[in-house]
């Protein structure tokens, strides 16, 4: 009897039933989570909570922006926990700043009118197609953002209100003409210099480094010569995607699955509706009466599109005669949706329907009945699904065998590998960050470098890599982190010491030559006596790249020359030393301040003032940041 039960449980119908049971449990579990009303917040600003939902939306938007900005490089950044933590903190800080601004705007009585909202929506490039506003594109974009039409209008109202506040603040910033002229003059200033470079390379041949010096450097800087721990790993990998079926999926199996699951291949019913909305936020009774009066006019033959355009409080759909485009079930407010799907004929009007946004009159403008896809359309999809189910069965059977044998025979992986028909793979001795995939995943690395595997040399448990992909590992060899032997790094140390001594000798010579310059000897004479080529720049600017950056930076710090050039010594990043003589400074007396320069300088001042303004708001507010921000990735 048990054998018959076992055979029956392996059939296609049993697997489908089992899948539906699992799905029902999953949905029940999800429903339990969705039913919870409490939602943790990431921060509180004067008692107002910034919810996880707000954070998730802002985080997703910021992540998408950075993915677009950095391209493929963003994937590397996203693998850095420090970077992602900073990104989450940055998003949280920005949400706090926005809430502070919203609260201040409300205190000041700032508000954006419905007409401004409507105009902005119609003019936003994201909602335009072919240079004109597209309602289809508008609905598509805001749905991708997780908004319904009314919710998006309120979101946009908040953003525009904050923008009003920031614009008012920035609008108070101004720059006087003499400030502009002075700033532009400094930016456009040019300086004439003579300079030469004392190259440390010329001193390297005369430098000697003793073995004692090498040993002393080695003893004092051992942290520089630390070799990372290395490990040699044997592993067995099991991946559902690489498994092969003993027999291909048959046409009979595909047809049986199709007949039993036609509901999954049915195109849902779609309806196109228009509506007239009467908001009830101020006077519910008056709004209901207005809606009833409008319905009466429509029943007496009034044009729906004309009434929607002049009477509807949904400013976006009103422009389109109340049109809301095609809708499916579970897209809109439940009461609205129930009334819309109760309409049986194109052109039929609903009664007055109340929702959380007010009172609606709904008109059915088009109807697209549900339709079952033909078997030919979904045959390959079903074949893939059935193959996936069969492979999953094989995978979990093999995974069980792998887990049992790897545990029972813990000093080798050969038996487990032979049982599931794969080979044992082995790496070379590698540092932690140099192990190949799939060993470079966090949970696998944690297992490899655990005391149990390193010391006892046993097999790990089955480590899940996701997507029906697992691995079992064992450590074959291990070398702990240790300081490299002196013999291996002596040449590196010797080169470092030679470079340091050569740079020191170059600086000593440069200081001697600087003394001559300070006594009044011309820089050309000093350079000639030292056998070094003299170079000149008659119009050096702050953005010049013809001389080393450190030299340019120092030149613009020097005082203006009077009777004689101003001289100085500059150590360069490559160990060389420059001697410079500042001959003259040319600051334009009359600068051309075009509109672009003026805007740039004014914007710099506005940004600085804005940062100060936000800091002051936060200092005066009661802001509570939660210790943990949900990991939204």
Coordinates of C-alpha atoms in Angstrom, one line a residue:
X1 CA 0.0 0.0 0.0
X2 CA 2.8 2.4 0.9
X3 CA 4.4 1.6 -2.5
X4 CA 1.2 2.5 -4.3
X5 CA 1.0 5.8 -2.4
X6 CA 4.7 6.5 -3.3
X7 CA 4.0 5.8 -7.0
X8 CA 0.9 8.0 -7.0
X9 CA 2.8 10.9 -5.5
X10 CA 5.3 10.9 -8.4
X11 CA 2.7 11.6 -11.0
X12 CA 2.2 14.9 -12.8
X13 CA -1.3 15.5 -11.3
X14 CA 0.0 15.0 -7.8
X15 CA 2.9 17.4 -8.4
X16 CA 0.5 20.1 -9.7
X17 CA -1.8 19.6 -6.6
X18 CA 1.2 19.8 -4.3
X19 CA 2.3 23.0 -6.1
X20 CA -1.1 24.6 -5.6
X21 CA -1.1 23.6 -1.9
X22 CA 2.3 25.2 -1.4
X23 CA 1.1 28.3 -3.3
X24 CA -2.0 28.6 -1.0
X25 CA 0.2 28.4 2.1
X26 CA 2.6 31.0 0.6
X27 CA -0.3 33.4 -0.2
X28 CA -1.8 32.8 3.3
X29 CA 1.6 33.7 4.8
X30 CA 1.9 36.8 2.6
X31 CA -1.7 37.8 3.6
X32 CA -0.7 37.6 7.2
X33 CA 2.1 40.0 6.7
X34 CA 0.0 42.3 4.6
X35 CA -2.7 42.3 7.2
X36 CA -0.4 43.8 9.8
X37 CA -1.1 47.4 10.3
X38 CA 2.0 48.4 12.2
X39 CA 4.9 49.6 10.1
X40 CA 8.3 50.5 11.4
X41 CA 9.7 53.9 10.7
X42 CA 13.2 54.8 9.8
X43 CA 13.1 58.2 11.5
X44 CA 10.8 60.6 13.3
X45 CA 10.7 64.3 12.7
X46 CA 8.9 66.3 15.4
X47 CA 6.7 63.2 15.9
X48 CA 6.0 62.6 12.3
X49 CA 7.2 59.1 11.1
X50 CA 9.1 58.5 8.0
X51 CA 7.9 55.0 7.1
X52 CA 9.8 52.1 5.6
X53 CA 7.6 52.4 2.5
X54 CA 8.7 56.0 2.0
X55 CA 12.3 54.9 2.5
X56 CA 12.0 52.0 0.1
X57 CA 10.6 54.2 -2.6
X58 CA 13.2 56.9 -2.2
X59 CA 16.0 54.2 -2.0
X60 CA 14.8 52.5 -5.2
X61 CA 14.7 55.9 -7.0
X62 CA 18.2 56.8 -5.8
X63 CA 19.6 53.4 -6.7
X64 CA 18.1 53.6 -10.2
X65 CA 19.6 57.1 -10.6
X66 CA 23.1 55.9 -9.6
X67 CA 22.8 52.7 -11.8
X68 CA 22.1 55.1 -14.7
X69 CA 24.9 57.4 -13.7
X70 CA 27.6 54.7 -13.1
X71 CA 26.5 52.0 -15.5
X72 CA 28.1 48.6 -15.1
X73 CA 30.5 50.0 -12.4
X74 CA 27.5 50.4 -10.0
X75 CA 27.4 46.5 -9.6
X76 CA 30.8 46.6 -8.0
X77 CA 29.8 49.5 -5.8
X78 CA 26.7 47.7 -4.7
X79 CA 28.8 44.7 -3.5
X80 CA 30.5 47.0 -1.0
X81 CA 28.6 46.9 2.3
X82 CA 30.1 50.2 3.4
X83 CA 29.0 52.0 0.2
X84 CA 25.4 50.6 0.5
X85 CA 25.2 51.6 4.2
X86 CA 26.3 55.1 3.2
X87 CA 23.7 55.2 0.4
X88 CA 20.9 54.2 2.8
X89 CA 22.0 56.8 5.4
X90 CA 22.1 59.4 2.6
X91 CA 18.6 58.6 1.6
X92 CA 17.4 58.7 5.2
X93 CA 19.0 62.1 5.7
X94 CA 17.4 63.5 2.6
X95 CA 14.0 62.2 3.7
X96 CA 14.5 63.9 7.1
X97 CA 15.4 67.2 5.4
X98 CA 12.4 67.0 3.1
X99 CA 10.1 66.4 6.1
X100 CA 11.6 69.4 7.9
X101 CA 11.0 71.6 4.8
X102 CA 7.4 70.3 4.5
X103 CA 6.6 71.1 8.1
X104 CA 8.1 74.6 7.7
X105 CA 6.2 75.2 4.5
X106 CA 2.9 74.2 6.2
X107 CA 3.7 76.6 9.1
X108 CA 4.2 79.4 6.5
X109 CA 1.0 78.6 4.7
X110 CA 2.7 77.7 1.4
X111 CA 0.5 75.6 -1.0
X112 CA 0.4 74.7 -4.7
X113 CA -2.9 75.1 -6.5
X114 CA -4.6 72.3 -8.5
X115 CA -4.1 74.4 -11.6
X116 CA -0.3 74.5 -11.1
X117 CA -0.3 70.7 -10.5
X118 CA -2.3 70.1 -13.7
X119 CA 0.0 72.4 -15.7
X120 CA 3.2 70.7 -14.4
X121 CA 1.9 67.2 -15.2
X122 CA 1.0 68.2 -18.7
X123 CA 4.4 69.8 -19.2
X124 CA 6.7 67.1 -17.7
X125 CA 8.8 65.6 -20.4
X126 CA 8.5 62.1 -18.8
X127 CA 4.8 62.1 -19.6
X128 CA 5.1 63.3 -23.2
X129 CA 5.2 61.4 -26.5
X130 CA 6.0 63.1 -29.8
X131 CA 6.2 66.4 -28.0
X132 CA 2.6 66.2 -26.6
X133 CA 1.2 65.0 -23.3
X134 CA 0.3 61.3 -23.4
X135 CA -2.2 60.0 -20.9
X136 CA -1.1 56.4 -21.6
X137 CA 2.5 57.2 -20.9
X138 CA 1.5 59.2 -17.8
X139 CA -0.4 56.3 -16.3
X140 CA 2.3 53.8 -17.2
X141 CA 5.1 55.9 -15.6
X142 CA 3.2 56.7 -12.3
X143 CA 2.2 53.0 -12.0
X144 CA 5.9 52.0 -12.3
X145 CA 6.6 54.5 -9.5
X146 CA 3.9 52.8 -7.4
X147 CA 1.3 55.6 -7.6
X148 CA -2.3 56.0 -8.5
X149 CA -3.4 59.2 -10.1
X150 CA -4.6 60.9 -6.9
X151 CA -1.7 59.8 -4.9
X152 CA 0.8 61.1 -7.5
X153 CA -0.9 64.5 -7.5
X154 CA -0.4 64.8 -3.7
X155 CA 3.2 63.6 -4.0
X156 CA 3.8 66.2 -6.7
X157 CA 2.1 68.9 -4.5
X158 CA 4.5 68.1 -1.6
X159 CA 7.5 68.3 -3.9
X160 CA 6.4 71.6 -5.5
X161 CA 5.6 73.1 -2.1
X162 CA 9.1 72.3 -0.8
X163 CA 10.5 73.7 -4.1
X164 CA 8.6 76.9 -3.3
X165 CA 10.3 77.1 0.0
X166 CA 13.8 76.4 -1.4
X167 CA 13.2 78.9 -4.3
X168 CA 12.2 81.6 -1.9
X169 CA 15.3 81.0 0.2
X170 CA 17.6 81.0 -2.9
X171 CA 15.8 84.0 -4.3
X172 CA 17.0 86.1 -1.4
X173 CA 20.6 85.4 -2.2
X174 CA 22.4 88.1 -4.3
X175 CA 25.9 89.0 -5.2
X176 CA 27.1 92.6 -5.5
X177 CA 28.8 93.7 -8.7
X178 CA 32.2 94.3 -6.9
X179 CA 32.0 90.8 -5.4
X180 CA 31.4 89.3 -8.8
X181 CA 34.2 91.3 -10.4
X182 CA 36.6 90.4 -7.6
X183 CA 35.7 86.6 -7.7
X184 CA 36.0 86.5 -11.5
X185 CA 39.2 88.4 -11.4
X186 CA 40.7 85.9 -9.0
X187 CA 39.5 83.0 -11.2
X188 CA 41.0 84.6 -14.3
X189 CA 44.2 85.7 -12.7
X190 CA 47.5 84.8 -14.4
X191 CA 51.0 84.5 -12.9
X192 CA 54.4 84.5 -14.6
X193 CA 57.0 82.2 -13.2
X194 CA 60.4 80.7 -13.8
X195 CA 61.1 77.3 -12.3
X196 CA 63.3 74.3 -12.4
X197 CA 63.1 70.8 -10.9
X198 CA 65.7 69.0 -8.9
X199 CA 65.2 65.4 -10.0
X200 CA 65.9 62.8 -7.4
X201 CA 66.9 60.2 -10.0
X202 CA 70.3 61.8 -10.3
X203 CA 71.1 61.0 -6.7
X204 CA 70.1 57.3 -6.7
X205 CA 73.4 56.0 -8.1
X206 CA 75.3 57.6 -5.3
X207 CA 73.0 56.2 -2.6
X208 CA 74.0 53.1 -0.7
X209 CA 71.7 51.1 1.6
X210 CA 73.2 48.7 4.2
X211 CA 71.7 45.3 5.2
X212 CA 71.3 46.8 8.7
X213 CA 69.1 49.6 7.3
X214 CA 67.0 47.0 5.4
X215 CA 66.6 45.0 8.6
X216 CA 65.6 48.0 10.6
X217 CA 63.0 49.1 8.1
X218 CA 61.7 45.6 8.0
X219 CA 61.4 45.4 11.8
X220 CA 59.6 48.7 12.1
X221 CA 57.2 48.2 9.2
X222 CA 56.2 44.6 9.3
X223 CA 52.5 45.4 8.8
X224 CA 53.5 46.4 5.2
X225 CA 54.7 42.9 4.5
X226 CA 51.9 40.8 5.8
X227 CA 50.9 38.0 3.5
X228 CA 47.1 37.3 3.7
X229 CA 45.9 33.9 4.9
X230 CA 45.5 31.4 2.0
X231 CA 43.4 28.3 1.6
X232 CA 43.1 25.4 -0.8
X233 CA 39.5 24.2 -1.1
X234 CA 37.9 21.1 -2.5
X235 CA 34.2 21.4 -3.3
X236 CA 31.2 19.7 -4.9
X237 CA 28.7 21.8 -6.7
X238 CA 25.1 20.9 -7.5
X239 CA 23.1 23.2 -9.8
X240 CA 19.5 22.4 -11.0
X241 CA 20.1 24.3 -14.3
X242 CA 22.9 21.9 -15.3
X243 CA 20.9 18.7 -14.7
X244 CA 19.6 16.7 -17.6
X245 CA 16.2 14.8 -17.7
X246 CA 16.2 11.0 -18.3
X247 CA 13.3 11.4 -20.7
X248 CA 12.0 14.5 -22.5
X249 CA 8.6 16.1 -21.6
X250 CA 5.9 14.6 -23.8
X251 CA 3.1 16.3 -25.7
X252 CA 0.5 14.4 -23.5
X253 CA 2.1 15.9 -20.4
X254 CA 1.9 19.4 -21.9
X255 CA -1.7 19.0 -22.9
X256 CA -2.7 17.6 -19.5
X257 CA -1.0 20.5 -17.7
X258 CA -2.7 23.0 -20.1
X259 CA -6.2 21.6 -19.5
X260 CA -5.7 21.6 -15.7
X261 CA -4.3 25.1 -15.6
X262 CA -6.3 27.1 -18.2
X263 CA -6.9 29.8 -15.6
X264 CA -3.2 30.7 -15.7
X265 CA -3.4 31.2 -19.5
X266 CA -6.4 33.5 -19.6
X267 CA -6.0 37.1 -20.5
X268 CA -7.9 39.1 -17.9
X269 CA -10.9 41.1 -18.7
X270 CA -10.1 44.8 -19.4
X271 CA -12.3 47.8 -19.4
X272 CA -11.9 51.4 -20.5
X273 CA -13.7 53.8 -18.3
X274 CA -14.1 57.5 -17.8
X275 CA -15.2 59.2 -14.6
X276 CA -16.3 62.5 -13.1
X277 CA -14.9 63.1 -9.6
X278 CA -16.4 65.4 -7.0
X279 CA -14.0 65.7 -4.0
X280 CA -15.6 65.7 -0.5
X281 CA -12.7 66.9 1.6
X282 CA -14.5 70.1 2.6
X283 CA -18.3 69.5 2.5
X284 CA -19.3 65.8 2.1
X285 CA -23.1 66.5 1.9
X286 CA -22.6 69.3 -0.8
X287 CA -20.3 67.0 -2.8
X288 CA -22.7 64.2 -2.8
X289 CA -25.5 66.4 -3.9
X290 CA -23.4 67.9 -6.7
X291 CA -22.6 64.3 -7.9
X292 CA -26.3 63.4 -7.9
X293 CA -27.1 66.6 -9.9
X294 CA -24.4 65.8 -12.5
X295 CA -25.7 62.2 -12.8
X296 CA -29.2 63.6 -13.4
X297 CA -27.9 65.8 -16.2
X298 CA -26.1 62.9 -17.8
X299 CA -29.3 60.7 -17.6
X300 CA -31.1 63.5 -19.4
X301 CA -28.6 63.5 -22.3
X302 CA -25.8 65.8 -21.2
X303 CA -22.4 65.1 -22.8
X304 CA -20.1 63.2 -20.4
X305 CA -16.8 64.5 -21.8
X306 CA -18.0 68.1 -21.5
X307 CA -19.2 67.7 -18.0
X308 CA -16.0 65.9 -17.0
X309 CA -13.9 68.7 -18.5
X310 CA -15.7 71.5 -16.6
X311 CA -16.9 69.8 -13.4
X312 CA -14.5 66.9 -12.5
X313 CA -12.0 67.5 -9.7
X314 CA -9.6 65.0 -11.3
X315 CA -7.6 67.6 -13.2
X316 CA -5.6 65.2 -15.3
X317 CA -8.5 63.0 -16.6
X318 CA -10.7 66.1 -16.9
X319 CA -8.5 67.3 -19.8
X320 CA -9.3 64.0 -21.5
X321 CA -13.0 64.0 -21.0
X322 CA -12.6 61.9 -17.8
X323 CA -10.8 59.1 -19.5
X324 CA -8.8 56.7 -17.2
X325 CA -7.6 54.4 -19.9
X326 CA -7.8 50.6 -19.7
X327 CA -8.1 49.1 -16.3
X328 CA -7.9 45.6 -14.8
X329 CA -9.1 44.2 -11.5
X330 CA -7.1 45.1 -8.4
X331 CA -5.8 48.3 -9.9
X332 CA -8.1 51.0 -8.4
X333 CA -10.1 51.7 -5.2
X334 CA -12.2 48.6 -4.4
X335 CA -15.6 50.5 -4.4
X336 CA -14.7 52.3 -7.6
X337 CA -13.6 49.0 -9.2
X338 CA -16.7 47.1 -8.2
X339 CA -18.9 49.7 -9.7
X340 CA -16.8 49.8 -12.9
X341 CA -16.8 46.1 -13.5
X342 CA -20.6 45.9 -12.7
X343 CA -21.3 47.9 -15.9
X344 CA -22.5 45.5 -18.6
X345 CA -22.6 47.6 -21.8
X346 CA -20.4 50.2 -23.5
X347 CA -21.9 53.6 -22.7
X348 CA -23.6 52.6 -19.5
X349 CA -23.4 54.9 -16.5
X350 CA -23.0 53.9 -12.9
X351 CA -24.8 55.3 -9.9
X352 CA -22.9 57.8 -7.7
X353 CA -20.0 55.8 -6.2
X354 CA -18.2 56.9 -3.0
X355 CA -14.5 56.2 -2.6
X356 CA -11.7 57.6 -0.3
X357 CA -11.2 60.4 -2.9
X358 CA -14.8 61.6 -3.1
X359 CA -17.9 60.8 -5.3
X360 CA -17.6 59.3 -8.8
X361 CA -19.8 58.8 -11.8
X362 CA -18.4 56.1 -14.0
X363 CA -19.0 55.5 -17.7
X364 CA -17.9 52.3 -19.5
X365 CA -16.3 53.4 -22.8
X366 CA -14.9 50.1 -24.1
X367 CA -14.8 46.4 -23.1
X368 CA -12.2 43.7 -23.8
X369 CA -13.5 40.3 -22.6
X370 CA -11.1 37.8 -21.0
X371 CA -9.6 35.3 -23.5
X372 CA -7.9 31.9 -23.1
X373 CA -4.5 31.6 -25.0
X374 CA -4.3 28.7 -27.4
X375 CA -2.1 25.8 -26.5
X376 CA 0.3 26.6 -29.4
X377 CA 1.0 30.0 -27.8
X378 CA 2.0 28.6 -24.4
X379 CA 3.4 25.2 -25.4
X380 CA 7.0 26.1 -25.0
X381 CA 6.3 27.9 -21.7
X382 CA 4.6 24.8 -20.3
X383 CA 7.4 22.6 -21.6
X384 CA 9.9 24.8 -19.8
X385 CA 7.8 24.8 -16.6
X386 CA 7.5 21.0 -16.6
X387 CA 11.2 20.5 -17.2
X388 CA 11.9 22.8 -14.3
X389 CA 9.5 20.8 -12.1
X390 CA 11.2 17.5 -13.2
X391 CA 14.7 19.0 -12.7
X392 CA 13.7 20.2 -9.2
X393 CA 12.7 16.7 -8.3
X394 CA 16.0 15.4 -9.4
X395 CA 17.8 18.3 -7.7
X396 CA 16.2 17.8 -4.3
X397 CA 16.8 14.1 -4.4
X398 CA 20.5 14.6 -5.2
X399 CA 20.8 17.3 -2.7
X400 CA 19.5 15.0 0.0
X401 CA 22.1 12.3 -1.1
X402 CA 24.8 14.9 -1.1
X403 CA 24.0 16.2 2.4
X404 CA 23.8 12.6 3.9
X405 CA 27.0 11.3 2.4
X406 CA 29.0 14.5 3.0
X407 CA 28.0 14.3 6.7
X408 CA 28.4 10.5 7.1
X409 CA 31.8 10.4 5.3
X410 CA 33.1 13.7 6.4
X411 CA 36.8 13.2 5.6
X412 CA 36.4 13.1 1.8
X413 CA 34.0 14.5 -0.9
X414 CA 34.6 11.7 -3.4
X415 CA 31.7 9.4 -2.2
X416 CA 29.2 12.2 -2.2
X417 CA 30.4 13.4 -5.7
X418 CA 30.1 9.9 -7.2
X419 CA 26.6 9.4 -5.7
X420 CA 25.2 12.5 -7.5
X421 CA 27.3 12.1 -10.7
X422 CA 29.6 15.2 -10.4
X423 CA 33.3 15.8 -10.0
X424 CA 35.2 17.1 -7.0
X425 CA 36.8 20.5 -7.9
X426 CA 39.9 21.8 -6.2
X427 CA 41.3 25.4 -6.1
X428 CA 44.9 26.5 -5.8
X429 CA 46.1 28.1 -2.6
X430 CA 44.3 31.4 -2.7
X431 CA 43.7 34.4 -0.5
X432 CA 40.1 35.0 0.8
X433 CA 39.4 37.7 -1.8
X434 CA 40.8 35.6 -4.7
X435 CA 38.7 32.5 -4.4
X436 CA 36.6 31.8 -7.6
X437 CA 32.9 31.6 -7.9
X438 CA 30.9 30.1 -6.4
X439 CA 33.2 30.0 -3.4
X440 CA 33.3 33.8 -3.2
X441 CA 29.8 34.2 -1.7
X442 CA 29.6 35.4 1.8
X443 CA 28.0 32.3 3.4
X444 CA 30.5 30.0 1.7
X445 CA 33.5 32.1 2.8
X446 CA 32.2 32.1 6.3
X447 CA 32.1 28.3 6.2
X448 CA 35.5 27.9 4.6
X449 CA 37.2 30.1 7.2
X450 CA 35.3 28.7 10.2
X451 CA 37.4 26.9 12.9
X452 CA 35.6 23.6 12.3
X453 CA 36.7 23.4 8.6
X454 CA 40.2 24.9 9.1
X455 CA 41.1 22.8 12.2
X456 CA 39.1 19.5 11.8
X457 CA 39.2 19.4 7.9
X458 CA 35.7 18.0 7.7
X459 CA 33.1 18.6 5.0
X460 CA 30.8 21.6 5.4
X461 CA 27.1 21.3 5.5
X462 CA 25.2 22.0 2.2
X463 CA 25.5 25.7 1.5
X464 CA 22.7 27.3 -0.4
X465 CA 23.7 29.7 -3.3
X466 CA 20.1 30.4 -4.3
X467 CA 18.1 29.4 -7.4
X468 CA 18.4 25.7 -6.6
X469 CA 22.2 25.8 -6.5
X470 CA 24.2 24.4 -3.6
X471 CA 27.8 23.6 -2.7
X472 CA 29.7 21.5 -0.1
X473 CA 33.3 22.5 0.7
X474 CA 36.2 21.1 2.6
X475 CA 39.6 22.7 3.4
X476 CA 42.5 20.8 1.8
X477 CA 45.3 23.1 2.9
X478 CA 45.6 26.3 4.9
X479 CA 48.3 28.9 5.4
X480 CA 47.6 31.5 8.1
X481 CA 48.4 35.2 7.6
X482 CA 52.0 35.8 8.3
X483 CA 54.8 38.3 7.7
X484 CA 56.7 37.6 4.5
X485 CA 60.3 36.5 5.0
X486 CA 62.9 39.3 4.8
X487 CA 64.5 37.6 1.8
X488 CA 61.2 38.0 -0.2
X489 CA 60.9 41.7 0.4
X490 CA 64.5 42.9 0.9
X491 CA 64.7 44.2 -2.7
X492 CA 61.4 46.1 -2.3
X493 CA 62.7 47.6 1.0
X494 CA 66.0 48.5 -0.6
X495 CA 64.3 50.3 -3.5
X496 CA 62.1 52.2 -1.0
X497 CA 65.1 53.3 1.0
X498 CA 67.1 54.4 -2.1
X499 CA 64.1 56.5 -3.2
X500 CA 63.8 58.1 0.2
X501 CA 67.5 58.9 0.4
X502 CA 67.5 60.3 -3.1
X503 CA 64.5 62.5 -2.4
X504 CA 66.2 63.7 0.8
X505 CA 69.4 64.5 -1.1
X506 CA 67.3 66.4 -3.8
X507 CA 65.7 68.4 -1.1
X508 CA 69.0 69.3 0.6
X509 CA 70.4 70.5 -2.8
X510 CA 67.2 72.4 -3.4
X511 CA 67.5 74.1 0.0
X512 CA 71.1 75.1 -0.8
X513 CA 69.9 76.6 -4.1
X514 CA 67.0 78.3 -2.4
X515 CA 69.4 80.1 -0.1
X516 CA 71.2 81.5 -3.2
X517 CA 67.9 82.7 -4.6
X518 CA 67.0 84.3 -1.3
X519 CA 70.3 86.2 -1.4
X520 CA 69.3 87.8 -4.7
X521 CA 70.9 85.5 -7.3
X522 CA 68.8 85.2 -10.4
X523 CA 67.0 81.9 -10.8
X524 CA 68.4 81.6 -14.4
X525 CA 72.0 81.8 -13.0
X526 CA 71.3 79.3 -10.2
X527 CA 69.8 76.9 -12.7
X528 CA 72.7 77.2 -15.1
X529 CA 75.3 76.7 -12.3
X530 CA 73.4 73.6 -11.2
X531 CA 73.2 72.3 -14.7
X532 CA 69.4 72.1 -14.6
X533 CA 67.1 73.3 -17.4
X534 CA 65.1 76.5 -16.5
X535 CA 61.4 76.5 -17.5
X536 CA 59.0 79.4 -17.7
X537 CA 55.3 80.0 -17.7
X538 CA 54.2 83.6 -18.6
X539 CA 50.4 83.0 -18.2
X540 CA 49.9 80.3 -15.6
X541 CA 46.3 80.0 -14.5
X542 CA 44.7 78.1 -11.7
X543 CA 43.5 75.4 -14.1
X544 CA 46.8 75.0 -16.0
X545 CA 48.1 71.5 -16.4
X546 CA 51.5 72.3 -18.0
X547 CA 53.2 72.3 -14.6
X548 CA 52.9 69.8 -11.6
X549 CA 49.6 70.5 -9.7
X550 CA 51.5 70.9 -6.4
X551 CA 53.6 73.7 -7.9
X552 CA 50.5 75.5 -9.4
X553 CA 48.7 75.3 -6.1
X554 CA 51.7 76.8 -4.2
X555 CA 52.4 79.5 -6.8
X556 CA 48.9 80.9 -6.3
X557 CA 49.5 81.1 -2.5
X558 CA 52.6 83.3 -2.9
X559 CA 52.5 87.0 -2.1
X560 CA 52.6 89.4 -5.0
X561 CA 56.2 90.3 -5.9
X562 CA 57.3 93.9 -5.5
X563 CA 60.9 94.8 -6.3
X564 CA 62.2 91.3 -6.7
X565 CA 60.6 87.9 -7.6
X566 CA 59.1 85.9 -4.7
X567 CA 60.9 82.5 -4.5
X568 CA 59.9 79.3 -2.8
X569 CA 60.6 75.5 -2.6
X570 CA 57.9 73.0 -3.5
X571 CA 58.1 69.3 -2.7
X572 CA 56.4 67.3 -5.5
X573 CA 54.4 64.0 -5.1
X574 CA 57.0 62.0 -7.0
X575 CA 59.9 62.9 -4.7
X576 CA 61.3 65.6 -6.8
X577 CA 61.7 69.2 -5.6
X578 CA 60.8 72.4 -7.5
X579 CA 62.3 75.8 -7.1
X580 CA 60.1 78.7 -8.4
X581 CA 60.4 82.4 -8.8
X582 CA 57.1 84.3 -9.1
X583 CA 57.8 87.3 -11.4
X584 CA 54.5 89.0 -11.8
X585 CA 50.7 88.7 -11.2
X586 CA 48.2 89.8 -13.7
X587 CA 44.7 90.3 -12.3
X588 CA 42.2 91.7 -14.9
X589 CA 41.0 95.2 -13.9
X590 CA 37.9 94.8 -16.0
X591 CA 36.4 91.4 -16.1
X592 CA 33.7 90.2 -18.4
X593 CA 31.0 88.7 -16.1
X594 CA 28.6 86.9 -18.4
X595 CA 25.3 85.4 -17.3
X596 CA 26.7 81.9 -16.9
X597 CA 29.5 83.0 -14.6
X598 CA 27.1 85.1 -12.6
X599 CA 24.7 82.2 -12.2
X600 CA 27.5 79.8 -11.2
X601 CA 28.8 82.1 -8.5
X602 CA 25.3 82.9 -7.2
X603 CA 24.5 79.2 -7.1
X604 CA 27.6 78.5 -5.1
X605 CA 26.5 81.1 -2.5
X606 CA 22.9 79.8 -2.6
X607 CA 24.0 76.2 -2.0
X608 CA 26.1 77.2 1.0
X609 CA 23.3 79.2 2.5
X610 CA 20.8 76.3 1.8
X611 CA 23.1 73.8 3.7
X612 CA 23.3 76.2 6.6
X613 CA 19.5 76.6 6.5
X614 CA 18.9 72.8 6.7
X615 CA 21.4 72.4 9.5
X616 CA 19.6 75.1 11.5
X617 CA 16.2 73.5 10.9
X618 CA 17.4 70.1 12.1
X619 CA 19.1 71.7 15.1
X620 CA 15.8 73.2 16.2
X621 CA 13.7 70.1 15.5
X622 CA 13.3 66.8 17.4
X623 CA 14.8 64.3 15.1
X624 CA 15.0 60.6 16.0
X625 CA 17.0 58.3 13.7
X626 CA 16.3 54.6 14.1
X627 CA 19.3 52.4 14.7
X628 CA 18.5 50.0 11.9
X629 CA 17.3 50.9 8.4
X630 CA 15.7 48.1 6.4
X631 CA 18.1 46.5 3.9
X632 CA 16.3 47.3 0.7
X633 CA 18.2 45.8 -2.2

